[in-house]
Coordinates of C-alpha atoms in Angstrom, one line a residue:
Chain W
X1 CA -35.3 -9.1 -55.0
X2 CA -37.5 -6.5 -53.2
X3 CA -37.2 -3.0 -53.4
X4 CA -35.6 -1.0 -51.1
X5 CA -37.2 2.2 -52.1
X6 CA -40.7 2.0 -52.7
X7 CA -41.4 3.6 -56.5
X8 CA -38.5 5.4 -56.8
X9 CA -35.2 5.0 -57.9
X10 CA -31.5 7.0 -58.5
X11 CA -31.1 7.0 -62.4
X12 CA -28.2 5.2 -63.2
X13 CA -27.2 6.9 -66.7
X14 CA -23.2 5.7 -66.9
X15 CA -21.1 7.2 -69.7
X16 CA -22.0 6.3 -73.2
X17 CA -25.9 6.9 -73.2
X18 CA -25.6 10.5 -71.6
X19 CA -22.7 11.4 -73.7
X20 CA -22.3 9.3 -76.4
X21 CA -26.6 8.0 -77.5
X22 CA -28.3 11.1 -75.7
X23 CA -31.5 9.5 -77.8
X24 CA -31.5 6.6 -75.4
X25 CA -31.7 8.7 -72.7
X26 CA -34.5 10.8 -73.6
X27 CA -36.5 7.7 -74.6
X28 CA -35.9 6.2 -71.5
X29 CA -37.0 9.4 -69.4
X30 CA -40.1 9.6 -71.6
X31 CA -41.1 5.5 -71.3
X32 CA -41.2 6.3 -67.3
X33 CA -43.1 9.3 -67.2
X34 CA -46.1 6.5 -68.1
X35 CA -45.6 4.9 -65.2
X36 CA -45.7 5.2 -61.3
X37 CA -42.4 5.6 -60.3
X38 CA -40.3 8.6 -60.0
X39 CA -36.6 9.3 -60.9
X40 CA -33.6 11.6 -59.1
X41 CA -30.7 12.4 -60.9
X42 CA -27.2 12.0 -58.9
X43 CA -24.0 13.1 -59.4
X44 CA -22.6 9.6 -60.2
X45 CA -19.1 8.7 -62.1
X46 CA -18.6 6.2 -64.2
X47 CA -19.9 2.8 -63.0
X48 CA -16.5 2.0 -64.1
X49 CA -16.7 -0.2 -67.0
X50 CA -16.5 -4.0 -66.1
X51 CA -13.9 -4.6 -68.6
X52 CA -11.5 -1.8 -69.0
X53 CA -11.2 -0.8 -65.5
X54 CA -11.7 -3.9 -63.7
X55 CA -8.7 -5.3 -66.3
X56 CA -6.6 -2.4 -65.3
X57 CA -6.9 -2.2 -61.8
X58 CA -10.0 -4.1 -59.6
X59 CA -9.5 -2.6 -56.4
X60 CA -10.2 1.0 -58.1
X61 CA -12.7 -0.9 -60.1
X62 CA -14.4 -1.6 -56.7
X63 CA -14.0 1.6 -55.1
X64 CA -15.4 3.2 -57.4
X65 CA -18.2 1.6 -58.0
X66 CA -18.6 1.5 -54.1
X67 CA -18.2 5.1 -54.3
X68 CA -21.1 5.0 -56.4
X69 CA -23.3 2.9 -54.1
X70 CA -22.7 5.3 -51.6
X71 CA -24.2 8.5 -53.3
X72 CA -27.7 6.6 -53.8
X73 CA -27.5 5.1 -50.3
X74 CA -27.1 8.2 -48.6
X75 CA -30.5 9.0 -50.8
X76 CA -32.2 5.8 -49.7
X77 CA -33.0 5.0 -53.0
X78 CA -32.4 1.8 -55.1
X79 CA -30.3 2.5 -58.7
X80 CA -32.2 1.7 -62.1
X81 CA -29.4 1.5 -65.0
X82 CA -30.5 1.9 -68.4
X83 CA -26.9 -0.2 -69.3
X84 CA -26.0 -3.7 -68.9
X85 CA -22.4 -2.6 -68.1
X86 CA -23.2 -0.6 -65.2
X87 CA -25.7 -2.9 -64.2
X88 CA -23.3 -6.0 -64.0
X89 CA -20.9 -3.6 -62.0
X90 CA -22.8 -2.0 -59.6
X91 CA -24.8 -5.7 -58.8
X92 CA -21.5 -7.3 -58.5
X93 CA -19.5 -4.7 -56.8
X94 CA -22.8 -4.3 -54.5
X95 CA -23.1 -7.8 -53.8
X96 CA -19.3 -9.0 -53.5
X97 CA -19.0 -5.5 -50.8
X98 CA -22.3 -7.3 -48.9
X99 CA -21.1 -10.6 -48.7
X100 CA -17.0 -10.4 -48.3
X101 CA -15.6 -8.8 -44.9
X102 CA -12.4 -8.4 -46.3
X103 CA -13.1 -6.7 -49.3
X104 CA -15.6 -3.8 -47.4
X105 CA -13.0 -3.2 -44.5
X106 CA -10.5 -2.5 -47.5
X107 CA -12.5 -0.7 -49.8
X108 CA -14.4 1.3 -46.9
X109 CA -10.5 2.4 -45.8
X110 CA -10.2 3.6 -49.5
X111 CA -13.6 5.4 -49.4
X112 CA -13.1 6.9 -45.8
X113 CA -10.2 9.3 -47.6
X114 CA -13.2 10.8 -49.2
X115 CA -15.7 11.0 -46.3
X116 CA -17.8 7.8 -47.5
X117 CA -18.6 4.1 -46.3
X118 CA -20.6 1.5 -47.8
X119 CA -23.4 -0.1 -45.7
X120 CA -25.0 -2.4 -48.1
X121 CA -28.3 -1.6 -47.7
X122 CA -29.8 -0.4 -51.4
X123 CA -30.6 -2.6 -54.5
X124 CA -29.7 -2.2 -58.2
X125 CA -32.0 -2.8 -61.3
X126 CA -32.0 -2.7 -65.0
X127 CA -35.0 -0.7 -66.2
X128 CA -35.7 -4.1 -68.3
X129 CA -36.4 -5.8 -65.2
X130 CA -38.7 -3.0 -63.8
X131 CA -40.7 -2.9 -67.4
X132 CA -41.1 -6.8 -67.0
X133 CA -42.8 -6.0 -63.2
X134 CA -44.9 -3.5 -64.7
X135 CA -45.8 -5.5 -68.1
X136 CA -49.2 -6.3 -67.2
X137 CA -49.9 -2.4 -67.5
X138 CA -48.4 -2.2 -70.9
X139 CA -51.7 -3.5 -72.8
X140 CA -54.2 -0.6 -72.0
X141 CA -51.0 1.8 -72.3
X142 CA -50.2 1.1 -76.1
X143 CA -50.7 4.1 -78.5
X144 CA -48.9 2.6 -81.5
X145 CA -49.6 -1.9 -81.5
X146 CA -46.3 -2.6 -83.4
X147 CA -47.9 -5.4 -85.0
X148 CA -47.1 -6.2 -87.9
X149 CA -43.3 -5.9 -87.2
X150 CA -40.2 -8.3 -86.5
X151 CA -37.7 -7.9 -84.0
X152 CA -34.2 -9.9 -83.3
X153 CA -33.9 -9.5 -79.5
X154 CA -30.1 -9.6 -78.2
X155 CA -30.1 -9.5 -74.3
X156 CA -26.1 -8.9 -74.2
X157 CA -23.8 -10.4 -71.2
X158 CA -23.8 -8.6 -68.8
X159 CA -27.5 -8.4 -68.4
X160 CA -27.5 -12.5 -68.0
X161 CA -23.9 -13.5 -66.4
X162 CA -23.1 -14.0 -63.5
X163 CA -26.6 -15.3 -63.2
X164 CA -25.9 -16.6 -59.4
X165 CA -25.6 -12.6 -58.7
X166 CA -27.7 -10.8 -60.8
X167 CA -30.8 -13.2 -61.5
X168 CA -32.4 -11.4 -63.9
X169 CA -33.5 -14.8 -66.1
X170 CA -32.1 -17.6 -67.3
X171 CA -29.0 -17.1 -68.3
X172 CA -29.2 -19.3 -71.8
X173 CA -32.8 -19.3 -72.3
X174 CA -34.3 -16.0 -71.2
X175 CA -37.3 -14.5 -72.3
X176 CA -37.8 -11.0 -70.2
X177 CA -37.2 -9.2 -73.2
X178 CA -38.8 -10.8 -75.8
X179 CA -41.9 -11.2 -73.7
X180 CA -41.5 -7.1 -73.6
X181 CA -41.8 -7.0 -77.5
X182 CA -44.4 -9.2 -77.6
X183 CA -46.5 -7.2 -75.1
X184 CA -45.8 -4.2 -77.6
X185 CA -47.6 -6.8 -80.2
X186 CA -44.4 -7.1 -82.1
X187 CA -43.1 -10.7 -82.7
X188 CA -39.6 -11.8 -81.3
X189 CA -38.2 -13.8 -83.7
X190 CA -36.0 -17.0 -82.5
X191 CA -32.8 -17.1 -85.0
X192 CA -29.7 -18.6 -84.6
X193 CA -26.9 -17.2 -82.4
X194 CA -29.0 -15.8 -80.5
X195 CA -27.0 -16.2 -77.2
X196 CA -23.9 -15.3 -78.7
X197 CA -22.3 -12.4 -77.2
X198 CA -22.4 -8.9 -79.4
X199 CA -18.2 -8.9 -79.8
X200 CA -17.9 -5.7 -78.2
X201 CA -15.3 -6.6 -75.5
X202 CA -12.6 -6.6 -77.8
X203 CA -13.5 -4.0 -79.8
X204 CA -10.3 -2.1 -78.9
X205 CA -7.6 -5.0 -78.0
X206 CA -8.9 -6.8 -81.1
X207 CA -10.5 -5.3 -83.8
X208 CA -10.5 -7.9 -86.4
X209 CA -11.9 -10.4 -84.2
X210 CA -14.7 -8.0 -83.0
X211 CA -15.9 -7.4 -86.5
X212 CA -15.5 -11.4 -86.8
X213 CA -18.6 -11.7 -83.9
X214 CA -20.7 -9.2 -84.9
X215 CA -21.0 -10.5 -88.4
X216 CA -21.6 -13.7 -87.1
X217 CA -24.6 -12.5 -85.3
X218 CA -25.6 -10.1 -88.0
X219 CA -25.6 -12.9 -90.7
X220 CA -28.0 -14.6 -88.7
X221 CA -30.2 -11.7 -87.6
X222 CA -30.2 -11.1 -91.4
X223 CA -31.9 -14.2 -92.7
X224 CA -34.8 -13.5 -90.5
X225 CA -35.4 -10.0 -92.2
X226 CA -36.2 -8.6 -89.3
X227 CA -37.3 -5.1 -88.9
X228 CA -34.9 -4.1 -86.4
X229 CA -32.9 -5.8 -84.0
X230 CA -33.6 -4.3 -80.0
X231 CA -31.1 -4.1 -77.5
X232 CA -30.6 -3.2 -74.1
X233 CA -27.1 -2.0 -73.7
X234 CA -25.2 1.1 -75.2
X235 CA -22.9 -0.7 -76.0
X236 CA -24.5 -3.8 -77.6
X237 CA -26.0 -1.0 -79.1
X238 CA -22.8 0.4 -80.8
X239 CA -21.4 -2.6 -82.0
X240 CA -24.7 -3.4 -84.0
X241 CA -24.8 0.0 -85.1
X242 CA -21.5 1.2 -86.0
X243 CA -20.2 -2.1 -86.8
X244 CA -23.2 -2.9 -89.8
X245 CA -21.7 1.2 -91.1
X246 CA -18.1 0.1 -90.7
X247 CA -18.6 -3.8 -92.3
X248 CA -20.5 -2.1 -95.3
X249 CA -17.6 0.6 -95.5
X250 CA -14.6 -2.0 -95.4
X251 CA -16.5 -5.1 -96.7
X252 CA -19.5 -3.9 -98.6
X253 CA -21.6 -6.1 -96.9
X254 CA -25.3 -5.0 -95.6
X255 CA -27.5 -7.4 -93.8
X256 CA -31.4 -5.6 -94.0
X257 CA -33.6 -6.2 -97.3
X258 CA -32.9 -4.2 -100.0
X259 CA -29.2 -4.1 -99.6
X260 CA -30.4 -1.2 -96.3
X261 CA -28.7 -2.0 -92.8
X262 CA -30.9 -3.0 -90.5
X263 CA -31.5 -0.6 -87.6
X264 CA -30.9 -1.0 -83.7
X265 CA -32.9 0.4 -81.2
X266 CA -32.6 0.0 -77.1
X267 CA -35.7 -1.3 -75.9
X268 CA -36.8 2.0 -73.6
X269 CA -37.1 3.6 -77.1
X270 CA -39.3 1.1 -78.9
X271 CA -42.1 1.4 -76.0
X272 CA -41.8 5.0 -75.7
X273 CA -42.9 4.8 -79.1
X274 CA -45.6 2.4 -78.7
X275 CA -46.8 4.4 -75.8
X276 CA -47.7 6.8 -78.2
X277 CA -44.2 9.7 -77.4
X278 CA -43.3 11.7 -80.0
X279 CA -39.6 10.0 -80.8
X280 CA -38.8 11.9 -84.2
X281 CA -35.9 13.3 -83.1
X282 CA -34.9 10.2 -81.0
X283 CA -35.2 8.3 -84.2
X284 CA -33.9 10.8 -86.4
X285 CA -30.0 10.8 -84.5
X286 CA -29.6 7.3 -85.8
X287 CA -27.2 6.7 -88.0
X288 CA -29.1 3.8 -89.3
X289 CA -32.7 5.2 -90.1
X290 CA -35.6 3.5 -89.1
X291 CA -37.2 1.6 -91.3
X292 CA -40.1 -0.1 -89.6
X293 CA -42.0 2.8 -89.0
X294 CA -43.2 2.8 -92.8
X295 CA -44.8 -0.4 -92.6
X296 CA -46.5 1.4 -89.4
X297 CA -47.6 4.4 -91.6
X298 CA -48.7 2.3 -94.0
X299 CA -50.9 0.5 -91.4
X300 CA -52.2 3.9 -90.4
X301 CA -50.4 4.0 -87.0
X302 CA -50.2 8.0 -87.6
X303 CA -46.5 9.8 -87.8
X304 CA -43.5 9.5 -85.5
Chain H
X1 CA -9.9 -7.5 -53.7
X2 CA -5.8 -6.6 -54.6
X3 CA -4.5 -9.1 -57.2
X4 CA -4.7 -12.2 -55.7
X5 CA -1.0 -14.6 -55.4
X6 CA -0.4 -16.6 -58.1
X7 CA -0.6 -19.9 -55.8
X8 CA -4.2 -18.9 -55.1
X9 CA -5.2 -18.4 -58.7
X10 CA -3.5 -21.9 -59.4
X11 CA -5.5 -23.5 -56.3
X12 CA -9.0 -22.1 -58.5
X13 CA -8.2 -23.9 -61.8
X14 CA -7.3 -27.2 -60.3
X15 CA -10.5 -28.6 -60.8
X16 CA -10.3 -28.3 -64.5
X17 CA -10.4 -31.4 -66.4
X18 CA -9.4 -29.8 -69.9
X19 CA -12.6 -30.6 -71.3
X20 CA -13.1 -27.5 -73.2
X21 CA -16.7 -26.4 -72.6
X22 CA -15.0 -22.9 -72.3
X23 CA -13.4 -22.7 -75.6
X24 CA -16.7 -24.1 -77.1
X25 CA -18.6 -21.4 -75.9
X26 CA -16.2 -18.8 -75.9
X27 CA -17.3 -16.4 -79.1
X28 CA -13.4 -14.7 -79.2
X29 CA -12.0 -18.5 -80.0
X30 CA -14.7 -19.2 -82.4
X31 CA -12.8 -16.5 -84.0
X32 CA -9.6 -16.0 -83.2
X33 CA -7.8 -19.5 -82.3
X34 CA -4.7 -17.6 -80.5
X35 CA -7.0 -17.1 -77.7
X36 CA -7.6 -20.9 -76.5
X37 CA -8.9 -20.8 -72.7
X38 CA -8.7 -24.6 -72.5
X39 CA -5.1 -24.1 -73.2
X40 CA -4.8 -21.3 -71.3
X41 CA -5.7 -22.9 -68.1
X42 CA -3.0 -25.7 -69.5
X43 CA -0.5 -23.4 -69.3
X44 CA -1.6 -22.0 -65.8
X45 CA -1.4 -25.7 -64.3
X46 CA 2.0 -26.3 -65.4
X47 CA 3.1 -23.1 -63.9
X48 CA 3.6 -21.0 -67.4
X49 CA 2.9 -17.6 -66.5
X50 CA 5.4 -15.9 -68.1
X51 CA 4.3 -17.5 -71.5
X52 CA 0.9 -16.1 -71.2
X53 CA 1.9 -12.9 -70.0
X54 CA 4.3 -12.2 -72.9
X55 CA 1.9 -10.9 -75.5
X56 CA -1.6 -9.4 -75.0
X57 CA -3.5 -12.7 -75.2
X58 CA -5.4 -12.4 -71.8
X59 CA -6.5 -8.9 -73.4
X60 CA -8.5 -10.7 -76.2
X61 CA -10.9 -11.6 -73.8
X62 CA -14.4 -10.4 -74.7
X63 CA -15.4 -10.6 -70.8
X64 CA -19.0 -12.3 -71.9
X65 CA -18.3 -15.0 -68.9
X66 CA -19.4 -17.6 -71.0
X67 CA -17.1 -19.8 -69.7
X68 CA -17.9 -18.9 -66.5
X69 CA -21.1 -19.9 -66.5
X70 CA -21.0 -23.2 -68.6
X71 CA -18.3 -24.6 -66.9
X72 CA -18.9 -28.2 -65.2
X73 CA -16.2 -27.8 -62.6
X74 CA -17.2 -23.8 -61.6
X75 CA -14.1 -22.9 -62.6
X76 CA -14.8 -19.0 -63.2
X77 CA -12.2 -18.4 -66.0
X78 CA -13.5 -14.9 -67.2
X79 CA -13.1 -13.3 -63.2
X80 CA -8.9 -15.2 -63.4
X81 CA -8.3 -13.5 -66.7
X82 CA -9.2 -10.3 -65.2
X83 CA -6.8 -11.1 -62.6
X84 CA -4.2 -12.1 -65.2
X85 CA -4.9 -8.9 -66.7
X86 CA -4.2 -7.0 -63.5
X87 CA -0.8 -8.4 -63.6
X88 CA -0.2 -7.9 -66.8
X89 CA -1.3 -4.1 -66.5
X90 CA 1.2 -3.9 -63.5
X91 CA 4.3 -5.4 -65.6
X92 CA 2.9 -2.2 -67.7
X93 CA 1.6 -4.9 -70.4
X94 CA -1.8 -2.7 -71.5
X95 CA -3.3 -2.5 -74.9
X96 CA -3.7 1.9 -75.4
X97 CA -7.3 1.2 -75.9
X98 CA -7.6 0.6 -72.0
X99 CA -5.2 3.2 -71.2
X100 CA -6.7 5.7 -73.5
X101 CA -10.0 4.7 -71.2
X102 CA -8.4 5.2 -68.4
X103 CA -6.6 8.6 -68.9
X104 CA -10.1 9.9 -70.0
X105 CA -11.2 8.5 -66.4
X106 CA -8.7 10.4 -64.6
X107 CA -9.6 13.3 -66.3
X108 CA -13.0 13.7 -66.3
X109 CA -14.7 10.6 -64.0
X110 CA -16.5 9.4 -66.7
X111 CA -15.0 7.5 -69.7
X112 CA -16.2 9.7 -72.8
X113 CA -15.8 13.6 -73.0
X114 CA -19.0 15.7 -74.1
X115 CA -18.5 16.9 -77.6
X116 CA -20.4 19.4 -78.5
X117 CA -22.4 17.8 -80.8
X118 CA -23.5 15.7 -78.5
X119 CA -24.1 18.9 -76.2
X120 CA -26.5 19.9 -79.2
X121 CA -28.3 17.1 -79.6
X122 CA -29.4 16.8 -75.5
X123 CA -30.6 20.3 -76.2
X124 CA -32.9 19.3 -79.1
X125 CA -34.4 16.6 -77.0
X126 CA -35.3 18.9 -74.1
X127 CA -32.6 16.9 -71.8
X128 CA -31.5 18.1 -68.4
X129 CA -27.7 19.4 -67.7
X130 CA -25.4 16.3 -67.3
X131 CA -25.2 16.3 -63.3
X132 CA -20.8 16.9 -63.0
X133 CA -19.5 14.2 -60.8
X134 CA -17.2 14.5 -57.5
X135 CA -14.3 14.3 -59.5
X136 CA -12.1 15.4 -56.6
X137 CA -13.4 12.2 -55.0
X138 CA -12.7 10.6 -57.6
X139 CA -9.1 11.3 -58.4
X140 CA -8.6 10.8 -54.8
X141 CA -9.7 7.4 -54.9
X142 CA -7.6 6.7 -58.0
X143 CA -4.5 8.0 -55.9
X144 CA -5.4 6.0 -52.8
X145 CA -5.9 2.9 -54.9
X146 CA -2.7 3.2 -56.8
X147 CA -4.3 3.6 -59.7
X148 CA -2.6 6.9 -60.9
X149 CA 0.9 6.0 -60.4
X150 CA 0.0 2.1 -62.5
X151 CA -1.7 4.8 -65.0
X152 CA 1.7 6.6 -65.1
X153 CA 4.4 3.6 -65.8
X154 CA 2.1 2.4 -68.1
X155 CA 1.8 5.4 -70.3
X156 CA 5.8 6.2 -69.8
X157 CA 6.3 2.5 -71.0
X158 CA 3.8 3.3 -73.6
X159 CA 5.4 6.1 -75.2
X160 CA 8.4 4.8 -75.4
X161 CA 6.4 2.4 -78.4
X162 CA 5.0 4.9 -79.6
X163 CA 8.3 6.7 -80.6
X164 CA 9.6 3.7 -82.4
X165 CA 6.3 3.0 -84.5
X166 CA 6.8 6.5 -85.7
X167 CA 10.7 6.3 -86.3
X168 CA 9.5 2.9 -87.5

């Protein structure tokens, strides 16, 4: 898709990075400042959440996501979302309001109470996909090669599905992201499960079954004894992480070497630490710590 | 975009074949056999609505659109639960996960409140103020929409639970 805006976007932070995982924020803000695109913060609500909201009510779930549209096309700037939740809304919402009559005229009567109308005219990305245009830079950018390490990739849904609207890769074989860890030097390891969704959806309708997924996908990730596993989502993100504290708590089950859990990073903050950022305190607000960065001290690759 | 009739939700699933590429791939089932989306559709063809809206089954739905994608016929299950869902949140049939959401939404336009530790931990990393969003806009919209008075039956039906889990 081409951009609307040349080299510069509206950030797109949605709810749980800004509020919830500042860290992922910060990384992300640092990983751009390397390259040649610039960023403009707007007053934006919540995307709204493809699941909750959409469930409760879709026109609102529309509208405001419209509503949203509207702020960064009255900027003439296309979105970047560091979220695969707010990037599945916005892309839908954003092309479903482009291609259906109907639904505009309705929503832009909704919006027209608040002084707004949708024209359709700006694009949204995920900062993956902007990393994956720019990868060819990457190589002469690298402070910290993360050779020697191991990473489980999980892409998460609503980065992949629906692929006829969002087209980011293939929806059951994609590689954007691991192609990003491998231009970081690190190895993206295949495991099983790999496709398998993170469990999150139902992590408040249906607990159980949510903990169910996630060790699914964690007893795979663990037999690989990888170094971390990288996502691209908050909320993927939360799952992993909360979800390996909570199993240990209530099972007393761990899934990293040495009976450790094994951390979760977003991807923005892996290569703002191969670009050579300070991330210590980025690092340091997990609640599972790092644990690849020793084999990168003992490799020499200098302090975090 | 409003909830679509049930006819027209009927007319989408006609094309399934019960083959059951959905609850293959579907990672809730794998789980948690109570929600079967082959069986599901099953019970949509032979007009059993009021069977599947009973209890919060359509809620279990992890919304990975799985199904969705894999299925031969383009029948886009995940996008008809959320319409079943919108029903089911307008018979005042929602889980208090959602409406705790959704309260937080009307509140504040966003759907998690700063704490202040998280207030602390921007400042440490040097991060700009959290730009407020047009919440009057907002809340306008959800009234327009309808939104706030769903919000409202639901969370009057809802307390009326909650009283007898605690007497309970």
């Amino acid at each position: 898709m081409p951009r609307y805006s040349e080299n510069a976007f509206a950030l797109f932070l949605g709810c749980t990075i800004p509020l919830r995982f500042p860290f992922i924020e910060s990384a992300s803000r640092k990983a751009i400042k390397a390259f040649d695109f610039e960023t403009k913060d707007l007053p934006f609500g919540c995307c709204p959440d493809p699941l909750g909201v959409q469930s409760f009510d879709k026109e609102t779930w529309a509208a405001l996501a419209a509503h949203n549209l509207c702020l960064a096309e009255e900027e003439d700037l296309d979105i970047l979302t560091l979220c695969n939740g707010c990037f599945e809304t916005l892309s839908v919402a954003n092309a479903e309001l482009q291609h259906n009559d109907k639904i505009r005229i309705r929503v832009n009567k909704i919006l027209g109470e608040v002084g707004k109308e949708f024209k359709g005219k700006i694009n949204v990305r995920h900062i993956i996909q902007e990393f994956h245009d720019l990868r060819t830079l990457i190589p002469d950018l690298i402070a910290r090669p993360l050779a020697n390490c191991k990473f489980a990739v999980h892409y998460g849904c609503h980065f992949l599905r629906p692929a006829e609207i969002l087209q980011t890769d293939h929806s059951e074989h994609p590689v954007i992201l691991d192609e990003l860890v491998q231009v970081l030097q690190g190895n993206s390891i295949p495991y099983l499960k790999k496709g398998l969704c993170c469990g999150a959806g139902v992590y408040g309708t249906d607990f159980p079954t949510s903990t169910k997924i996630i060790q699914e996908k964690l007893a795979e990730v663990g037999k690989t004894r990888a170094d971390a596993i990288i996502v691209i989502c908050p909320t993927c993100f939360r799952q992993y992480e909360s979800g390996q504290i909570l199993i240990k708590r209530n099972h007393g089950e761990t899934y990293g070497d040495n009976g450790r859990e094994i951390p979760v990073i977003h991807y923005a903050e892996l290569l703002a630490f191969a670009l050579g950022f300070n991330m210590s305190e980025e690092f340091n607000q997990h609640r599972i710590k790092l644990s690849f960065n020793e084999k990168l001290l003992e490799g020499g690759m200098g302090t975090i | 975009m409003a909830i679509q009739s049930m006819d027209k939700i009927v007319c989408q699933i006609r094309p399934c074949y019960q083959c059951g590429t959905c609850a293959g791939g579907c990672p809730v089932f794998r789980n948690n056999p109570d929600l079967n989306p082959r069986m599901l559709i099953e019970k949509l063809l032979f007009g059993q609505i009021d069977k599947i809206l009973q209890n919060q089954d359509v809620w279990n739905c992890c919304f990975c659109l799985t199904c969705s994608q894999h299925c031969p016929q383009s029948v886009d299950l995940a996008h008809i639960l959320i319409e079943l869902k919108n029903y089911s949140a307008k018979e005042g049939i929602t889980p208090k996960s959602i409406l705790d959401e959704m309260k937080i939404l009307k509140k504040t336009g966003m759907t998690f409140e700063l704490s202040k530790m998280v207030l602390k931990r921007r400042k440490k990393m040097n991060l700009p103020g959290i730009l407020p969003p047009d919440l009057n806009g907002i809340q306008k919209i959800l009234k327009t929409t309808g939104f706030d008075d769903r919000l409202n039956s639901s969370l009057a039906g809802k307390q009326i639970t909650e009283t007898s889990e605690e007497e309970a």
